[in-house]
PDB file of C-alpha atoms in Angstrom:
ATOM      1  CA  UNK A   1       1.045  28.695  15.221  1.00  0.00           C
ATOM      2  CA  UNK A   2      -1.721  30.967  13.940  1.00  0.00           C
ATOM      3  CA  UNK A   3       0.680  32.560  11.452  1.00  0.00           C
ATOM      4  CA  UNK A   4       1.652  29.132  10.105  1.00  0.00           C
ATOM      5  CA  UNK A   5      -2.009  28.180   9.674  1.00  0.00           C
ATOM      6  CA  UNK A   6      -2.640  31.417   7.780  1.00  0.00           C
ATOM      7  CA  UNK A   7       0.376  30.780   5.532  1.00  0.00           C
ATOM      8  CA  UNK A   8      -0.769  27.236   4.825  1.00  0.00           C
ATOM      9  CA  UNK A   9      -4.275  28.438   3.991  1.00  0.00           C
ATOM     10  CA  UNK A  10      -2.873  31.089   1.637  1.00  0.00           C
ATOM     11  CA  UNK A  11      -0.620  28.528  -0.061  1.00  0.00           C
ATOM     12  CA  UNK A  12      -3.528  26.128  -0.454  1.00  0.00           C
ATOM     13  CA  UNK A  13      -5.814  28.804  -1.885  1.00  0.00           C
ATOM     14  CA  UNK A  14      -3.275  30.164  -4.370  1.00  0.00           C
ATOM     15  CA  UNK A  15      -2.212  26.699  -5.434  1.00  0.00           C
ATOM     16  CA  UNK A  16      -5.839  25.832  -6.136  1.00  0.00           C
ATOM     17  CA  UNK A  17      -6.311  29.080  -8.066  1.00  0.00           C
ATOM     18  CA  UNK A  18      -3.242  28.286 -10.171  1.00  0.00           C
ATOM     19  CA  UNK A  19      -4.567  24.827 -11.001  1.00  0.00           C
ATOM     20  CA  UNK A  20      -7.875  26.421 -11.988  1.00  0.00           C
ATOM     21  CA  UNK A  21      -6.086  28.898 -14.271  1.00  0.00           C
ATOM     22  CA  UNK A  22      -6.990  31.950 -12.194  1.00  0.00           C
ATOM     23  CA  UNK A  23      -3.423  33.069 -11.445  1.00  0.00           C
ATOM     24  CA  UNK A  24      -0.080  32.794 -13.273  1.00  0.00           C
ATOM     25  CA  UNK A  25       2.983  30.776 -12.323  1.00  0.00           C
ATOM     26  CA  UNK A  26       4.911  33.897 -11.239  1.00  0.00           C
ATOM     27  CA  UNK A  27       2.519  34.451  -8.348  1.00  0.00           C
ATOM     28  CA  UNK A  28       3.006  30.837  -7.310  1.00  0.00           C
ATOM     29  CA  UNK A  29       6.792  31.178  -7.441  1.00  0.00           C
ATOM     30  CA  UNK A  30       6.534  34.125  -5.072  1.00  0.00           C
ATOM     31  CA  UNK A  31       5.378  31.614  -2.439  1.00  0.00           C
ATOM     32  CA  UNK A  32       8.491  29.504  -3.001  1.00  0.00           C
ATOM     33  CA  UNK A  33       6.719  26.879  -5.113  1.00  0.00           C
ATOM     34  CA  UNK A  34       8.958  25.487  -7.865  1.00  0.00           C
ATOM     35  CA  UNK A  35       8.392  24.005 -11.310  1.00  0.00           C
ATOM     36  CA  UNK A  36      10.089  21.049 -12.993  1.00  0.00           C
ATOM     37  CA  UNK A  37       9.835  20.559 -16.773  1.00  0.00           C
ATOM     38  CA  UNK A  38       6.366  22.049 -16.956  1.00  0.00           C
ATOM     39  CA  UNK A  39       5.117  20.289 -13.834  1.00  0.00           C
ATOM     40  CA  UNK A  40       4.446  22.174 -10.629  1.00  0.00           C
ATOM     41  CA  UNK A  41       5.881  20.762  -7.407  1.00  0.00           C
ATOM     42  CA  UNK A  42       3.131  20.201  -4.875  1.00  0.00           C
ATOM     43  CA  UNK A  43       3.771  22.274  -1.716  1.00  0.00           C
ATOM     44  CA  UNK A  44       4.379  20.322   1.469  1.00  0.00           C
ATOM     45  CA  UNK A  45       1.094  21.281   3.122  1.00  0.00           C
ATOM     46  CA  UNK A  46      -0.885  19.846   0.196  1.00  0.00           C
ATOM     47  CA  UNK A  47       1.420  16.860  -0.369  1.00  0.00           C
ATOM     48  CA  UNK A  48       0.939  15.891   3.284  1.00  0.00           C
ATOM     49  CA  UNK A  49      -2.817  16.149   2.804  1.00  0.00           C
ATOM     50  CA  UNK A  50      -2.749  13.870  -0.245  1.00  0.00           C
ATOM     51  CA  UNK A  51      -0.446  11.290   1.342  1.00  0.00           C
ATOM     52  CA  UNK A  52      -2.396  11.493   4.613  1.00  0.00           C
ATOM     53  CA  UNK A  53      -5.612  10.649   2.748  1.00  0.00           C
ATOM     54  CA  UNK A  54      -3.808   7.817   0.960  1.00  0.00           C
ATOM     55  CA  UNK A  55      -2.591   6.394   4.287  1.00  0.00           C
ATOM     56  CA  UNK A  56      -6.162   6.336   5.583  1.00  0.00           C
ATOM     57  CA  UNK A  57      -7.553   4.583   2.500  1.00  0.00           C
ATOM     58  CA  UNK A  58      -4.653   2.292   1.545  1.00  0.00           C
ATOM     59  CA  UNK A  59      -4.245  -0.335   4.259  1.00  0.00           C
ATOM     60  CA  UNK A  60      -0.873  -1.382   2.853  1.00  0.00           C
ATOM     61  CA  UNK A  61       0.399   2.101   3.697  1.00  0.00           C
ATOM     62  CA  UNK A  62      -1.206   1.868   7.120  1.00  0.00           C
ATOM     63  CA  UNK A  63       0.178  -1.555   8.048  1.00  0.00           C
ATOM     64  CA  UNK A  64       3.139  -1.743   5.672  1.00  0.00           C
ATOM     65  CA  UNK A  65       6.591  -0.187   6.030  1.00  0.00           C
ATOM     66  CA  UNK A  66       7.039   3.185   4.315  1.00  0.00           C
ATOM     67  CA  UNK A  67      10.567   4.428   3.588  1.00  0.00           C
ATOM     68  CA  UNK A  68      11.108   7.888   2.034  1.00  0.00           C
ATOM     69  CA  UNK A  69      14.416   7.817   0.146  1.00  0.00           C
ATOM     70  CA  UNK A  70      15.831   9.365  -3.014  1.00  0.00           C
ATOM     71  CA  UNK A  71      17.944   6.367  -4.027  1.00  0.00           C
ATOM     72  CA  UNK A  72      17.246   2.658  -4.360  1.00  0.00           C
ATOM     73  CA  UNK A  73      16.626   0.896  -1.085  1.00  0.00           C
ATOM     74  CA  UNK A  74      18.481  -2.404  -0.745  1.00  0.00           C
ATOM     75  CA  UNK A  75      16.437  -4.514   1.628  1.00  0.00           C
ATOM     76  CA  UNK A  76      18.269  -7.708   2.742  1.00  0.00           C
ATOM     77  CA  UNK A  77      16.330 -10.979   2.593  1.00  0.00           C
ATOM     78  CA  UNK A  78      17.563 -14.223   4.179  1.00  0.00           C
ATOM     79  CA  UNK A  79      18.125 -16.846   1.474  1.00  0.00           C
ATOM     80  CA  UNK A  80      19.658 -19.751   3.415  1.00  0.00           C
ATOM     81  CA  UNK A  81      19.719 -20.985   6.998  1.00  0.00           C
ATOM     82  CA  UNK A  82      22.792 -21.082   9.221  1.00  0.00           C
ATOM     83  CA  UNK A  83      24.625 -24.393   9.236  1.00  0.00           C
ATOM     84  CA  UNK A  84      24.981 -25.020  12.958  1.00  0.00           C
ATOM     85  CA  UNK A  85      27.055 -28.073  13.935  1.00  0.00           C
ATOM     86  CA  UNK A  86      27.273 -29.638  17.387  1.00  0.00           C
ATOM     87  CA  UNK A  87      30.541 -31.351  18.405  1.00  0.00           C
ATOM     88  CA  UNK A  88      30.222 -33.894  21.205  1.00  0.00           C
ATOM     89  CA  UNK A  89      33.952 -34.564  21.729  1.00  0.00           C
ATOM     90  CA  UNK A  90      34.817 -30.961  22.362  1.00  0.00           C
ATOM     91  CA  UNK A  91      37.850 -31.668  24.609  1.00  0.00           C
ATOM     92  CA  UNK A  92      39.726 -33.896  22.175  1.00  0.00           C
ATOM     93  CA  UNK A  93      38.599 -32.046  19.075  1.00  0.00           C
ATOM     94  CA  UNK A  94      41.265 -31.802  16.375  1.00  0.00           C
ATOM     95  CA  UNK A  95      39.198 -30.857  13.341  1.00  0.00           C
ATOM     96  CA  UNK A  96      38.472 -27.269  12.444  1.00  0.00           C
ATOM     97  CA  UNK A  97      34.978 -26.052  13.227  1.00  0.00           C
ATOM     98  CA  UNK A  98      33.524 -24.456  10.095  1.00  0.00           C
ATOM     99  CA  UNK A  99      32.418 -20.857  10.403  1.00  0.00           C
ATOM    100  CA  UNK A 100      28.652 -20.508  10.255  1.00  0.00           C
ATOM    101  CA  UNK A 101      27.399 -18.253   7.492  1.00  0.00           C
ATOM    102  CA  UNK A 102      24.171 -16.439   6.870  1.00  0.00           C
ATOM    103  CA  UNK A 103      23.486 -15.635   3.233  1.00  0.00           C
ATOM    104  CA  UNK A 104      21.696 -12.392   2.470  1.00  0.00           C
ATOM    105  CA  UNK A 105      20.197 -11.332  -0.799  1.00  0.00           C
ATOM    106  CA  UNK A 106      19.305  -7.696  -1.580  1.00  0.00           C
ATOM    107  CA  UNK A 107      15.772  -7.197  -2.828  1.00  0.00           C
ATOM    108  CA  UNK A 108      15.771  -3.876  -4.667  1.00  0.00           C
ATOM    109  CA  UNK A 109      13.033  -1.295  -4.412  1.00  0.00           C
ATOM    110  CA  UNK A 110      13.159   0.851  -7.530  1.00  0.00           C
ATOM    111  CA  UNK A 111      10.704   3.780  -7.566  1.00  0.00           C
ATOM    112  CA  UNK A 112       9.083   4.424 -10.928  1.00  0.00           C
ATOM    113  CA  UNK A 113       7.082   7.422 -12.088  1.00  0.00           C
ATOM    114  CA  UNK A 114       3.535   6.656 -11.032  1.00  0.00           C
ATOM    115  CA  UNK A 115       0.722   8.893 -12.242  1.00  0.00           C
ATOM    116  CA  UNK A 116      -3.023   9.265 -12.001  1.00  0.00           C
ATOM    117  CA  UNK A 117      -5.273  11.363 -14.226  1.00  0.00           C
ATOM    118  CA  UNK A 118      -8.201  13.464 -13.028  1.00  0.00           C
ATOM    119  CA  UNK A 119     -10.507  15.477 -15.285  1.00  0.00           C
ATOM    120  CA  UNK A 120     -12.714  18.339 -14.157  1.00  0.00           C
ATOM    121  CA  UNK A 121     -15.308  20.282 -16.139  1.00  0.00           C
ATOM    122  CA  UNK A 122     -14.228  23.850 -16.896  1.00  0.00           C
ATOM    123  CA  UNK A 123     -17.562  25.245 -15.733  1.00  0.00           C
ATOM    124  CA  UNK A 124     -16.931  23.841 -12.250  1.00  0.00           C
ATOM    125  CA  UNK A 125     -13.591  25.645 -12.097  1.00  0.00           C
ATOM    126  CA  UNK A 126     -15.340  28.937 -12.854  1.00  0.00           C
ATOM    127  CA  UNK A 127     -18.018  28.555 -10.196  1.00  0.00           C
ATOM    128  CA  UNK A 128     -17.860  30.340  -6.865  1.00  0.00           C
ATOM    129  CA  UNK A 129     -16.571  27.327  -4.936  1.00  0.00           C
ATOM    130  CA  UNK A 130     -13.417  26.468  -3.030  1.00  0.00           C
ATOM    131  CA  UNK A 131     -11.334  25.497  -6.051  1.00  0.00           C
ATOM    132  CA  UNK A 132      -8.522  23.933  -4.017  1.00  0.00           C
ATOM    133  CA  UNK A 133     -10.966  21.604  -2.245  1.00  0.00           C
ATOM    134  CA  UNK A 134     -12.680  20.676  -5.497  1.00  0.00           C
ATOM    135  CA  UNK A 135      -9.510  19.810  -7.405  1.00  0.00           C
ATOM    136  CA  UNK A 136      -7.651  18.141  -4.544  1.00  0.00           C
ATOM    137  CA  UNK A 137     -10.602  15.964  -3.541  1.00  0.00           C
ATOM    138  CA  UNK A 138     -10.941  14.664  -7.098  1.00  0.00           C
ATOM    139  CA  UNK A 139      -7.194  14.100  -7.425  1.00  0.00           C
ATOM    140  CA  UNK A 140      -6.876  12.359  -4.063  1.00  0.00           C
ATOM    141  CA  UNK A 141      -9.611   9.861  -4.922  1.00  0.00           C
ATOM    142  CA  UNK A 142      -8.227   9.083  -8.373  1.00  0.00           C
ATOM    143  CA  UNK A 143      -4.676   8.707  -7.081  1.00  0.00           C
ATOM    144  CA  UNK A 144      -5.507   6.480  -4.128  1.00  0.00           C
ATOM    145  CA  UNK A 145      -7.668   4.208  -6.297  1.00  0.00           C
ATOM    146  CA  UNK A 146      -4.779   3.637  -8.718  1.00  0.00           C
ATOM    147  CA  UNK A 147      -2.159   3.256  -5.984  1.00  0.00           C
ATOM    148  CA  UNK A 148      -4.213   0.696  -4.069  1.00  0.00           C
ATOM    149  CA  UNK A 149      -4.763  -1.409  -7.188  1.00  0.00           C
ATOM    150  CA  UNK A 150      -1.024  -1.231  -7.993  1.00  0.00           C
ATOM    151  CA  UNK A 151      -0.062  -2.520  -4.548  1.00  0.00           C
ATOM    152  CA  UNK A 152      -2.826  -5.061  -3.975  1.00  0.00           C
ATOM    153  CA  UNK A 153      -3.147  -6.459  -7.507  1.00  0.00           C
ATOM    154  CA  UNK A 154      -0.620  -4.968  -9.943  1.00  0.00           C
ATOM    155  CA  UNK A 155      -1.995  -7.015 -12.829  1.00  0.00           C
ATOM    156  CA  UNK A 156      -2.930  -4.243 -15.263  1.00  0.00           C
ATOM    157  CA  UNK A 157      -0.864  -1.855 -17.365  1.00  0.00           C
ATOM    158  CA  UNK A 158       0.969  -0.781 -14.192  1.00  0.00           C
ATOM    159  CA  UNK A 159       2.262  -4.312 -13.535  1.00  0.00           C
ATOM    160  CA  UNK A 160       3.784  -4.922 -10.110  1.00  0.00           C
ATOM    161  CA  UNK A 161       5.573  -8.227  -9.572  1.00  0.00           C
ATOM    162  CA  UNK A 162       5.760  -7.450  -5.846  1.00  0.00           C
ATOM    163  CA  UNK A 163       2.030  -6.843  -5.318  1.00  0.00           C
ATOM    164  CA  UNK A 164       0.100  -8.903  -2.785  1.00  0.00           C
ATOM    165  CA  UNK A 165      -1.610 -10.828  -5.586  1.00  0.00           C
ATOM    166  CA  UNK A 166       1.622 -11.615  -7.440  1.00  0.00           C
ATOM    167  CA  UNK A 167       3.951 -12.177  -4.481  1.00  0.00           C
ATOM    168  CA  UNK A 168       1.938 -13.754  -1.652  1.00  0.00           C
ATOM    169  CA  UNK A 169       2.453 -17.514  -1.317  1.00  0.00           C
ATOM    170  CA  UNK A 170      -0.531 -19.441  -2.656  1.00  0.00           C
ATOM    171  CA  UNK A 171      -1.992 -21.652   0.066  1.00  0.00           C
ATOM    172  CA  UNK A 172      -3.462 -24.988  -1.008  1.00  0.00           C
ATOM    173  CA  UNK A 173      -5.549 -27.315   1.097  1.00  0.00           C
ATOM    174  CA  UNK A 174      -6.328 -31.001   0.742  1.00  0.00           C
ATOM    175  CA  UNK A 175      -9.989 -31.896   0.581  1.00  0.00           C
ATOM    176  CA  UNK A 176     -13.043 -29.656   0.496  1.00  0.00           C
ATOM    177  CA  UNK A 177     -13.527 -28.872   4.194  1.00  0.00           C
ATOM    178  CA  UNK A 178     -13.418 -25.055   4.269  1.00  0.00           C
ATOM    179  CA  UNK A 179     -13.408 -24.977   8.071  1.00  0.00           C
ATOM    180  CA  UNK A 180     -10.252 -27.073   8.162  1.00  0.00           C
ATOM    181  CA  UNK A 181      -8.636 -25.200   5.277  1.00  0.00           C
ATOM    182  CA  UNK A 182      -9.003 -21.783   6.898  1.00  0.00           C
ATOM    183  CA  UNK A 183      -8.019 -23.126  10.309  1.00  0.00           C
ATOM    184  CA  UNK A 184      -4.873 -24.598   8.732  1.00  0.00           C
ATOM    185  CA  UNK A 185      -4.178 -21.297   6.975  1.00  0.00           C
ATOM    186  CA  UNK A 186      -4.394 -19.435  10.292  1.00  0.00           C
ATOM    187  CA  UNK A 187      -1.576 -21.681  11.586  1.00  0.00           C
ATOM    188  CA  UNK A 188       0.522 -21.767   8.406  1.00  0.00           C
ATOM    189  CA  UNK A 189       2.893 -18.787   9.005  1.00  0.00           C
ATOM    190  CA  UNK A 190       5.670 -19.060  11.573  1.00  0.00           C
ATOM    191  CA  UNK A 191       5.021 -17.955  15.145  1.00  0.00           C
ATOM    192  CA  UNK A 192       7.054 -14.783  14.585  1.00  0.00           C
ATOM    193  CA  UNK A 193       4.900 -13.863  11.585  1.00  0.00           C
ATOM    194  CA  UNK A 194       1.632 -14.718  13.345  1.00  0.00           C
ATOM    195  CA  UNK A 195       2.517 -12.375  16.213  1.00  0.00           C
ATOM    196  CA  UNK A 196       1.838  -9.450  13.863  1.00  0.00           C
ATOM    197  CA  UNK A 197      -0.582 -11.092  11.438  1.00  0.00           C
ATOM    198  CA  UNK A 198      -3.949  -9.950  10.101  1.00  0.00           C
ATOM    199  CA  UNK A 199      -6.451 -10.876   7.395  1.00  0.00           C
ATOM    200  CA  UNK A 200      -7.362  -8.963   4.244  1.00  0.00           C
ATOM    201  CA  UNK A 201     -10.455 -10.395   2.525  1.00  0.00           C
ATOM    202  CA  UNK A 202     -12.972  -9.402  -0.145  1.00  0.00           C
ATOM    203  CA  UNK A 203     -16.762  -9.370   0.302  1.00  0.00           C
ATOM    204  CA  UNK A 204     -17.066 -13.021  -0.714  1.00  0.00           C
ATOM    205  CA  UNK A 205     -14.332 -13.877   1.770  1.00  0.00           C
ATOM    206  CA  UNK A 206     -16.185 -12.095   4.566  1.00  0.00           C
ATOM    207  CA  UNK A 207     -19.393 -13.973   3.720  1.00  0.00           C
ATOM    208  CA  UNK A 208     -17.523 -17.271   3.861  1.00  0.00           C
ATOM    209  CA  UNK A 209     -15.788 -16.304   7.122  1.00  0.00           C
ATOM    210  CA  UNK A 210     -19.234 -15.791   8.680  1.00  0.00           C
ATOM    211  CA  UNK A 211     -19.964 -19.513   8.185  1.00  0.00           C
ATOM    212  CA  UNK A 212     -16.724 -20.849   9.675  1.00  0.00           C
ATOM    213  CA  UNK A 213     -16.785 -22.325  13.179  1.00  0.00           C
ATOM    214  CA  UNK A 214     -14.185 -23.287  15.767  1.00  0.00           C
ATOM    215  CA  UNK A 215     -13.874 -26.911  16.992  1.00  0.00           C
ATOM    216  CA  UNK A 216     -16.096 -26.013  19.984  1.00  0.00           C
ATOM    217  CA  UNK A 217     -18.852 -24.801  17.672  1.00  0.00           C
ATOM    218  CA  UNK A 218     -18.304 -21.063  18.221  1.00  0.00           C
ATOM    219  CA  UNK A 219     -18.098 -18.704  15.266  1.00  0.00           C
ATOM    220  CA  UNK A 220     -14.511 -18.089  14.134  1.00  0.00           C
ATOM    221  CA  UNK A 221     -15.479 -14.555  13.054  1.00  0.00           C
ATOM    222  CA  UNK A 222     -16.116 -12.148  15.907  1.00  0.00           C
ATOM    223  CA  UNK A 223     -17.173  -8.509  15.751  1.00  0.00           C
ATOM    224  CA  UNK A 224     -14.990  -5.857  17.383  1.00  0.00           C
ATOM    225  CA  UNK A 225     -16.652  -2.896  19.078  1.00  0.00           C
ATOM    226  CA  UNK A 226     -13.574  -0.676  19.132  1.00  0.00           C
ATOM    227  CA  UNK A 227     -10.241  -1.212  17.435  1.00  0.00           C
ATOM    228  CA  UNK A 228      -7.361   1.244  17.184  1.00  0.00           C
ATOM    229  CA  UNK A 229      -6.202  -0.496  14.002  1.00  0.00           C
ATOM    230  CA  UNK A 230      -9.600  -0.019  12.357  1.00  0.00           C
ATOM    231  CA  UNK A 231     -10.480  -3.713  12.044  1.00  0.00           C
ATOM    232  CA  UNK A 232     -14.179  -4.496  12.500  1.00  0.00           C
ATOM    233  CA  UNK A 233     -13.657  -8.218  13.052  1.00  0.00           C
ATOM    234  CA  UNK A 234     -11.292 -10.893  14.283  1.00  0.00           C
ATOM    235  CA  UNK A 235     -11.031 -14.239  12.512  1.00  0.00           C
ATOM    236  CA  UNK A 236      -9.412 -17.121  14.402  1.00  0.00           C
ATOM    237  CA  UNK A 237      -8.250 -14.427  16.831  1.00  0.00           C
ATOM    238  CA  UNK A 238      -6.539 -12.186  14.253  1.00  0.00           C
ATOM    239  CA  UNK A 239      -7.773  -8.774  12.996  1.00  0.00           C
ATOM    240  CA  UNK A 240      -9.759  -8.982   9.752  1.00  0.00           C
ATOM    241  CA  UNK A 241     -10.283  -6.179   7.234  1.00  0.00           C
ATOM    242  CA  UNK A 242     -12.706  -6.353   4.323  1.00  0.00           C
ATOM    243  CA  UNK A 243     -11.001  -4.572   1.398  1.00  0.00           C
ATOM    244  CA  UNK A 244     -12.631  -3.683  -1.929  1.00  0.00           C
ATOM    245  CA  UNK A 245      -9.267  -3.924  -3.718  1.00  0.00           C
ATOM    246  CA  UNK A 246      -8.824  -7.615  -2.864  1.00  0.00           C
ATOM    247  CA  UNK A 247      -9.567  -9.516  -6.067  1.00  0.00           C
ATOM    248  CA  UNK A 248      -9.311 -13.120  -7.210  1.00  0.00           C
ATOM    249  CA  UNK A 249      -9.053 -14.869 -10.556  1.00  0.00           C
ATOM    250  CA  UNK A 250     -12.803 -14.375 -10.958  1.00  0.00           C
ATOM    251  CA  UNK A 251     -15.328 -12.070  -9.319  1.00  0.00           C
ATOM    252  CA  UNK A 252     -17.111 -14.850  -7.421  1.00  0.00           C
ATOM    253  CA  UNK A 253     -13.968 -16.068  -5.639  1.00  0.00           C
ATOM    254  CA  UNK A 254     -13.584 -15.717  -1.889  1.00  0.00           C
ATOM    255  CA  UNK A 255     -10.063 -14.394  -1.337  1.00  0.00           C
ATOM    256  CA  UNK A 256      -8.084 -14.459   1.913  1.00  0.00           C
ATOM    257  CA  UNK A 257      -4.691 -12.862   2.541  1.00  0.00           C
ATOM    258  CA  UNK A 258      -3.153 -13.765   5.884  1.00  0.00           C
ATOM    259  CA  UNK A 259       0.172 -12.708   7.342  1.00  0.00           C
ATOM    260  CA  UNK A 260       2.352  -9.852   8.527  1.00  0.00           C
ATOM    261  CA  UNK A 261       1.557  -6.882   6.282  1.00  0.00           C
ATOM    262  CA  UNK A 262       4.514  -4.890   7.628  1.00  0.00           C
ATOM    263  CA  UNK A 263       6.629  -6.952   5.217  1.00  0.00           C
ATOM    264  CA  UNK A 264       5.057  -4.944   2.389  1.00  0.00           C
ATOM    265  CA  UNK A 265       7.645  -2.203   1.879  1.00  0.00           C
ATOM    266  CA  UNK A 266       6.773   1.083   0.168  1.00  0.00           C
ATOM    267  CA  UNK A 267       9.340   3.564  -1.043  1.00  0.00           C
ATOM    268  CA  UNK A 268       8.250   7.134  -1.660  1.00  0.00           C
ATOM    269  CA  UNK A 269      10.669   9.540  -3.284  1.00  0.00           C
ATOM    270  CA  UNK A 270      11.231  12.404  -0.847  1.00  0.00           C
ATOM    271  CA  UNK A 271      11.329  14.987  -3.658  1.00  0.00           C
ATOM    272  CA  UNK A 272       7.549  14.932  -3.445  1.00  0.00           C
ATOM    273  CA  UNK A 273       4.541  15.079  -5.724  1.00  0.00           C
ATOM    274  CA  UNK A 274       4.196  16.939  -9.025  1.00  0.00           C
ATOM    275  CA  UNK A 275       1.168  18.010 -11.051  1.00  0.00           C
ATOM    276  CA  UNK A 276       0.947  18.505 -14.806  1.00  0.00           C
ATOM    277  CA  UNK A 277      -1.984  20.485 -16.205  1.00  0.00           C
ATOM    278  CA  UNK A 278      -3.425  19.397 -19.581  1.00  0.00           C
ATOM    279  CA  UNK A 279      -5.722  22.072 -21.004  1.00  0.00           C
ATOM    280  CA  UNK A 280      -5.615  21.318 -24.729  1.00  0.00           C
ATOM    281  CA  UNK A 281      -5.932  17.527 -24.599  1.00  0.00           C
ATOM    282  CA  UNK A 282      -9.443  17.602 -23.139  1.00  0.00           C
ATOM    283  CA  UNK A 283     -10.585  20.954 -24.532  1.00  0.00           C
ATOM    284  CA  UNK A 284     -13.089  19.233 -26.861  1.00  0.00           C
ATOM    285  CA  UNK A 285     -14.784  17.856 -23.742  1.00  0.00           C
ATOM    286  CA  UNK A 286     -14.702  21.231 -21.980  1.00  0.00           C
ATOM    287  CA  UNK A 287     -12.515  19.656 -19.326  1.00  0.00           C
ATOM    288  CA  UNK A 288      -9.117  20.279 -17.777  1.00  0.00           C
ATOM    289  CA  UNK A 289      -6.885  17.289 -17.070  1.00  0.00           C
ATOM    290  CA  UNK A 290      -4.613  17.023 -14.033  1.00  0.00           C
ATOM    291  CA  UNK A 291      -1.894  14.392 -13.835  1.00  0.00           C
ATOM    292  CA  UNK A 292      -0.527  13.751 -10.372  1.00  0.00           C
ATOM    293  CA  UNK A 293       2.969  12.227 -10.407  1.00  0.00           C
ATOM    294  CA  UNK A 294       4.744  10.398  -7.620  1.00  0.00           C
ATOM    295  CA  UNK A 295       7.936   8.325  -7.592  1.00  0.00           C
ATOM    296  CA  UNK A 296       6.798   5.117  -5.953  1.00  0.00           C
ATOM    297  CA  UNK A 297       7.473   1.433  -5.461  1.00  0.00           C
ATOM    298  CA  UNK A 298       5.768  -1.096  -3.229  1.00  0.00           C
ATOM    299  CA  UNK A 299       6.676  -4.766  -2.833  1.00  0.00           C
ATOM    300  CA  UNK A 300       5.930  -7.664  -0.555  1.00  0.00           C
ATOM    301  CA  UNK A 301       9.393  -8.742   0.604  1.00  0.00           C
ATOM    302  CA  UNK A 302      10.170 -11.929   2.484  1.00  0.00           C
ATOM    303  CA  UNK A 303      12.596 -14.842   2.653  1.00  0.00           C
ATOM    304  CA  UNK A 304      11.528 -18.096   1.032  1.00  0.00           C
ATOM    305  CA  UNK A 305      12.527 -19.676   4.349  1.00  0.00           C
ATOM    306  CA  UNK A 306       9.838 -17.675   6.133  1.00  0.00           C
ATOM    307  CA  UNK A 307       7.006 -16.426   3.900  1.00  0.00           C
ATOM    308  CA  UNK A 308       5.131 -13.571   5.528  1.00  0.00           C
ATOM    309  CA  UNK A 309       1.838 -13.463   3.601  1.00  0.00           C
ATOM    310  CA  UNK A 310      -0.295 -16.280   2.169  1.00  0.00           C
ATOM    311  CA  UNK A 311      -3.152 -16.070  -0.335  1.00  0.00           C
ATOM    312  CA  UNK A 312      -6.054 -18.512  -0.385  1.00  0.00           C
ATOM    313  CA  UNK A 313      -8.775 -18.393  -3.004  1.00  0.00           C
ATOM    314  CA  UNK A 314     -11.948 -20.457  -2.988  1.00  0.00           C
TER     315      UNK A 314
END
């Protein structure tokens, strides 16, 4: 155990020194670290650290379904209900009973090359600091910020048709009674979906939730003292998370996502992460650029017969 810890620490230190330009690639190869078209493959100990940080910060990784595969994942989605027929005259039946069928459609997860750029001043790389910590902390924060936006919103250059914003079913309510609207939303998914449901809201959504009451006059939003899932509140009895990445059509909108977040499926490519170092591109700024690459896809997947996540914006 101690030997493994020492090896991991040595790998981490040398990998950081390579990224800072303090050692050559040959020394890195001696540790079994490979290169691919000019990009260095991130060693497992560091890749686990990056993904572990991402899992803590990205709630769709925490509550979604993550599948590490090299090829496309075909995820079956129910597209039509079974045609069940009841025959009363079973004894004298002469007609043929049709065979029930369940239609399945394959929703395809297709990982694409996903990258994030971090830039660090050269003078920081030359200082007497833990270079690995410095570089990895910057890269982790930049990567997770871009990944979260891709999965929650997916409306920018990295468009994602399966993001929460683009794929969740838009909930509409008659009238202007917000109490009734949110109470109706809490009952909208099927019982099976509600058994594993939770809320994702933005700051405006949390402020609105604080004003909502139950029919008996009690507050619908309740504070949790301790929660293994990390939720600080329940809303209509379901865990509620306030998430910075939740955005609406305008900044003032209160946005509510409600449903079973495990239906958000993420595919990571098991080959792992890669880093490309860009020294010349940012030389005029006295900076070094680091591009972190990952093969990634993330989609909200559900049958139209049973939507799993709804979005309500006020």
